[in-house]
Amino acid sequence: MERVCEFLKKAGAYYLATVEGDQPRVRPFGTAHIFEGKLYIQTGKVKPASKQLAANPKAELCAFMDGAWLRVSCELIEDDRVEARKSMLDAYPNLRAMYDENDGNTQVLYLKNAVATLSSFTAAPETWTF
């Protein structure tokens, strides 16, 4: 999990895929944070991604960096505790211009049943589960 988080942070941006009905939806994200032994991401409850994940928590993340790509299949589960939201925003203080742990909009989700695969054209894939 730590290697996955590190890769996502170093890549700077990764892409989150959700589903809306039978239509895949993909958009860039930039948060990855470990809190209480779980890997979290952050979004806003007013965003379509939040609504899509509420209807179907299955998602994939994908990032590319230095000739390697990371794919993570998982379920994204909301953690509605203020402590989890605060921890994320403390790790990403630039987000505080748009979010606050008590604003009713900030949402943090942790990866559950995650399978992460790191691949490249020059090395054998590595897979982790968490």
PDB file of C-alpha atoms in Angstrom:
ATOM      1  CA  MET A   1       0.000   0.000   0.000  1.00  0.00           C
ATOM      2  CA  GLU A   2       2.833   2.386   0.796  1.00  0.00           C
ATOM      3  CA  ARG A   3       4.401   1.820  -2.660  1.00  0.00           C
ATOM      4  CA  VAL A   4       1.063   2.475  -4.323  1.00  0.00           C
ATOM      5  CA  CYS A   5       0.583   5.704  -2.381  1.00  0.00           C
ATOM      6  CA  GLU A   6       4.136   6.825  -3.146  1.00  0.00           C
ATOM      7  CA  PHE A   7       3.689   6.138  -6.878  1.00  0.00           C
ATOM      8  CA  LEU A   8       0.411   8.071  -6.994  1.00  0.00           C
ATOM      9  CA  LYS A   9       1.954  11.039  -5.193  1.00  0.00           C
ATOM     10  CA  LYS A  10       5.067  11.113  -7.366  1.00  0.00           C
ATOM     11  CA  ALA A  11       3.022  10.829 -10.550  1.00  0.00           C
ATOM     12  CA  GLY A  12       1.225  13.995  -9.463  1.00  0.00           C
ATOM     13  CA  ALA A  13      -1.996  13.072 -11.248  1.00  0.00           C
ATOM     14  CA  TYR A  14      -3.754   9.783 -11.671  1.00  0.00           C
ATOM     15  CA  TYR A  15      -7.019   8.928 -13.354  1.00  0.00           C
ATOM     16  CA  LEU A  16     -10.052   7.607 -11.518  1.00  0.00           C
ATOM     17  CA  ALA A  17     -12.569   5.522 -13.458  1.00  0.00           C
ATOM     18  CA  THR A  18     -16.111   5.081 -12.169  1.00  0.00           C
ATOM     19  CA  VAL A  19     -19.316   3.960 -13.846  1.00  0.00           C
ATOM     20  CA  GLU A  20     -22.531   5.857 -14.414  1.00  0.00           C
ATOM     21  CA  GLY A  21     -25.157   3.349 -15.444  1.00  0.00           C
ATOM     22  CA  ASP A  22     -23.415   1.519 -18.273  1.00  0.00           C
ATOM     23  CA  GLN A  23     -21.069   4.417 -19.146  1.00  0.00           C
ATOM     24  CA  PRO A  24     -17.468   4.537 -17.862  1.00  0.00           C
ATOM     25  CA  ARG A  25     -16.352   7.937 -16.536  1.00  0.00           C
ATOM     26  CA  VAL A  26     -12.694   8.915 -16.119  1.00  0.00           C
ATOM     27  CA  ARG A  27     -11.195  12.055 -14.620  1.00  0.00           C
ATOM     28  CA  PRO A  28      -7.888  13.219 -13.113  1.00  0.00           C
ATOM     29  CA  PHE A  29      -7.338  13.159  -9.363  1.00  0.00           C
ATOM     30  CA  GLY A  30      -4.344  14.154  -7.271  1.00  0.00           C
ATOM     31  CA  THR A  31      -4.796  13.053  -3.654  1.00  0.00           C
ATOM     32  CA  ALA A  32      -3.411   9.904  -2.069  1.00  0.00           C
ATOM     33  CA  HIS A  33      -2.971   9.672   1.681  1.00  0.00           C
ATOM     34  CA  ILE A  34      -2.529   6.906   4.232  1.00  0.00           C
ATOM     35  CA  PHE A  35      -4.583   7.306   7.387  1.00  0.00           C
ATOM     36  CA  GLU A  36      -4.999   4.634  10.067  1.00  0.00           C
ATOM     37  CA  GLY A  37      -3.544   1.955   7.809  1.00  0.00           C
ATOM     38  CA  LYS A  38      -5.770   2.640   4.801  1.00  0.00           C
ATOM     39  CA  LEU A  39      -5.136   4.434   1.505  1.00  0.00           C
ATOM     40  CA  TYR A  40      -7.514   7.354   0.963  1.00  0.00           C
ATOM     41  CA  ILE A  41      -8.455   9.721  -1.846  1.00  0.00           C
ATOM     42  CA  GLN A  42     -10.546  12.894  -1.644  1.00  0.00           C
ATOM     43  CA  THR A  43     -13.351  14.501  -3.634  1.00  0.00           C
ATOM     44  CA  GLY A  44     -16.356  16.743  -3.110  1.00  0.00           C
ATOM     45  CA  LYS A  45     -19.816  15.346  -2.420  1.00  0.00           C
ATOM     46  CA  VAL A  46     -21.301  17.676  -5.062  1.00  0.00           C
ATOM     47  CA  LYS A  47     -19.152  16.176  -7.824  1.00  0.00           C
ATOM     48  CA  PRO A  48     -20.427  13.500 -10.220  1.00  0.00           C
ATOM     49  CA  ALA A  49     -17.687  11.090  -9.100  1.00  0.00           C
ATOM     50  CA  SER A  50     -19.116  11.092  -5.568  1.00  0.00           C
ATOM     51  CA  LYS A  51     -22.605  10.315  -6.814  1.00  0.00           C
ATOM     52  CA  GLN A  52     -21.306   7.569  -9.126  1.00  0.00           C
ATOM     53  CA  LEU A  53     -19.354   5.938  -6.293  1.00  0.00           C
ATOM     54  CA  ALA A  54     -22.401   6.073  -4.021  1.00  0.00           C
ATOM     55  CA  ALA A  55     -24.337   4.103  -6.645  1.00  0.00           C
ATOM     56  CA  ASN A  56     -21.463   1.708  -7.421  1.00  0.00           C
ATOM     57  CA  PRO A  57     -18.285   1.782  -5.303  1.00  0.00           C
ATOM     58  CA  LYS A  58     -16.225  -0.227  -7.807  1.00  0.00           C
ATOM     59  CA  ALA A  59     -13.486   1.898  -9.346  1.00  0.00           C
ATOM     60  CA  GLU A  60     -10.056   1.842 -10.933  1.00  0.00           C
ATOM     61  CA  LEU A  61      -7.161   4.226 -10.603  1.00  0.00           C
ATOM     62  CA  CYS A  62      -4.403   4.491 -13.187  1.00  0.00           C
ATOM     63  CA  ALA A  63      -1.190   6.510 -13.164  1.00  0.00           C
ATOM     64  CA  PHE A  64       1.786   6.692 -15.522  1.00  0.00           C
ATOM     65  CA  MET A  65       5.303   7.837 -14.618  1.00  0.00           C
ATOM     66  CA  ASP A  66       8.811   7.201 -15.931  1.00  0.00           C
ATOM     67  CA  GLY A  67       7.751   4.455 -18.320  1.00  0.00           C
ATOM     68  CA  ALA A  68       5.721   2.540 -15.735  1.00  0.00           C
ATOM     69  CA  TRP A  69       2.008   2.463 -15.077  1.00  0.00           C
ATOM     70  CA  LEU A  70       0.031   1.555 -12.022  1.00  0.00           C
ATOM     71  CA  ARG A  71      -3.519   0.213 -12.148  1.00  0.00           C
ATOM     72  CA  VAL A  72      -5.539  -0.267  -8.991  1.00  0.00           C
ATOM     73  CA  SER A  73      -8.908  -2.023  -8.971  1.00  0.00           C
ATOM     74  CA  CYS A  74     -10.857  -1.446  -5.768  1.00  0.00           C
ATOM     75  CA  GLU A  75     -13.986  -0.375  -4.021  1.00  0.00           C
ATOM     76  CA  LEU A  76     -13.982   3.188  -2.714  1.00  0.00           C
ATOM     77  CA  ILE A  77     -15.682   3.430   0.670  1.00  0.00           C
ATOM     78  CA  GLU A  78     -16.592   6.735   2.297  1.00  0.00           C
ATOM     79  CA  ASP A  79     -15.166   7.475   5.738  1.00  0.00           C
ATOM     80  CA  ASP A  80     -17.410  10.193   7.132  1.00  0.00           C
ATOM     81  CA  ARG A  81     -15.316  10.871  10.240  1.00  0.00           C
ATOM     82  CA  VAL A  82     -14.079  14.416  10.655  1.00  0.00           C
ATOM     83  CA  GLU A  83     -10.678  13.005  11.712  1.00  0.00           C
ATOM     84  CA  ALA A  84     -10.238  11.312   8.331  1.00  0.00           C
ATOM     85  CA  ARG A  85     -11.215  14.460   6.416  1.00  0.00           C
ATOM     86  CA  LYS A  86      -8.922  16.611   8.574  1.00  0.00           C
ATOM     87  CA  SER A  87      -5.991  14.237   8.083  1.00  0.00           C
ATOM     88  CA  MET A  88      -6.403  14.421   4.295  1.00  0.00           C
ATOM     89  CA  LEU A  89      -6.684  18.205   4.243  1.00  0.00           C
ATOM     90  CA  ASP A  90      -3.696  18.561   6.585  1.00  0.00           C
ATOM     91  CA  ALA A  91      -1.700  16.433   4.111  1.00  0.00           C
ATOM     92  CA  TYR A  92      -2.891  18.632   1.200  1.00  0.00           C
ATOM     93  CA  PRO A  93      -3.127  22.158   2.669  1.00  0.00           C
ATOM     94  CA  ASN A  94      -3.594  23.680  -0.805  1.00  0.00           C
ATOM     95  CA  LEU A  95      -7.051  22.070  -0.850  1.00  0.00           C
ATOM     96  CA  ARG A  96      -8.119  24.194   2.098  1.00  0.00           C
ATOM     97  CA  ALA A  97      -8.860  27.026  -0.343  1.00  0.00           C
ATOM     98  CA  MET A  98     -11.777  24.887  -1.595  1.00  0.00           C
ATOM     99  CA  TYR A  99     -12.513  22.415   1.209  1.00  0.00           C
ATOM    100  CA  ASP A 100     -12.844  22.217   4.973  1.00  0.00           C
ATOM    101  CA  GLU A 101     -13.342  19.095   7.087  1.00  0.00           C
ATOM    102  CA  ASN A 102     -16.595  20.586   8.419  1.00  0.00           C
ATOM    103  CA  ASP A 103     -18.057  22.008   5.192  1.00  0.00           C
ATOM    104  CA  GLY A 104     -20.472  19.143   4.458  1.00  0.00           C
ATOM    105  CA  ASN A 105     -18.899  18.738   1.008  1.00  0.00           C
ATOM    106  CA  THR A 106     -15.439  17.284   1.649  1.00  0.00           C
ATOM    107  CA  GLN A 107     -15.460  13.534   1.144  1.00  0.00           C
ATOM    108  CA  VAL A 108     -12.681  11.053   1.769  1.00  0.00           C
ATOM    109  CA  LEU A 109     -12.840   7.473   0.544  1.00  0.00           C
ATOM    110  CA  TYR A 110     -10.554   4.567   1.313  1.00  0.00           C
ATOM    111  CA  LEU A 111      -9.575   1.750  -1.007  1.00  0.00           C
ATOM    112  CA  LYS A 112     -11.067  -1.610  -0.058  1.00  0.00           C
ATOM    113  CA  ASN A 113     -10.293  -4.979  -1.686  1.00  0.00           C
ATOM    114  CA  ALA A 114      -7.580  -3.270  -3.713  1.00  0.00           C
ATOM    115  CA  VAL A 115      -5.474  -5.081  -6.301  1.00  0.00           C
ATOM    116  CA  ALA A 116      -2.624  -2.932  -7.581  1.00  0.00           C
ATOM    117  CA  THR A 117      -0.433  -3.874 -10.539  1.00  0.00           C
ATOM    118  CA  LEU A 118       2.708  -1.979 -11.502  1.00  0.00           C
ATOM    119  CA  SER A 119       3.705  -2.644 -15.116  1.00  0.00           C
ATOM    120  CA  SER A 120       6.252  -1.480 -17.654  1.00  0.00           C
ATOM    121  CA  PHE A 121       7.596  -2.571 -21.023  1.00  0.00           C
ATOM    122  CA  THR A 122      10.935  -3.567 -19.470  1.00  0.00           C
ATOM    123  CA  ALA A 123      10.106  -5.453 -16.275  1.00  0.00           C
ATOM    124  CA  ALA A 124       7.760  -8.140 -15.070  1.00  0.00           C
ATOM    125  CA  PRO A 125       4.570  -6.787 -13.462  1.00  0.00           C
ATOM    126  CA  GLU A 126       4.360  -6.551  -9.687  1.00  0.00           C
ATOM    127  CA  THR A 127       1.008  -7.031  -7.948  1.00  0.00           C
ATOM    128  CA  TRP A 128      -0.077  -6.162  -4.421  1.00  0.00           C
ATOM    129  CA  THR A 129      -3.356  -6.574  -2.605  1.00  0.00           C
ATOM    130  CA  PHE A 130      -4.566  -4.576   0.374  1.00  0.00           C
TER     131      PHE A 130
END
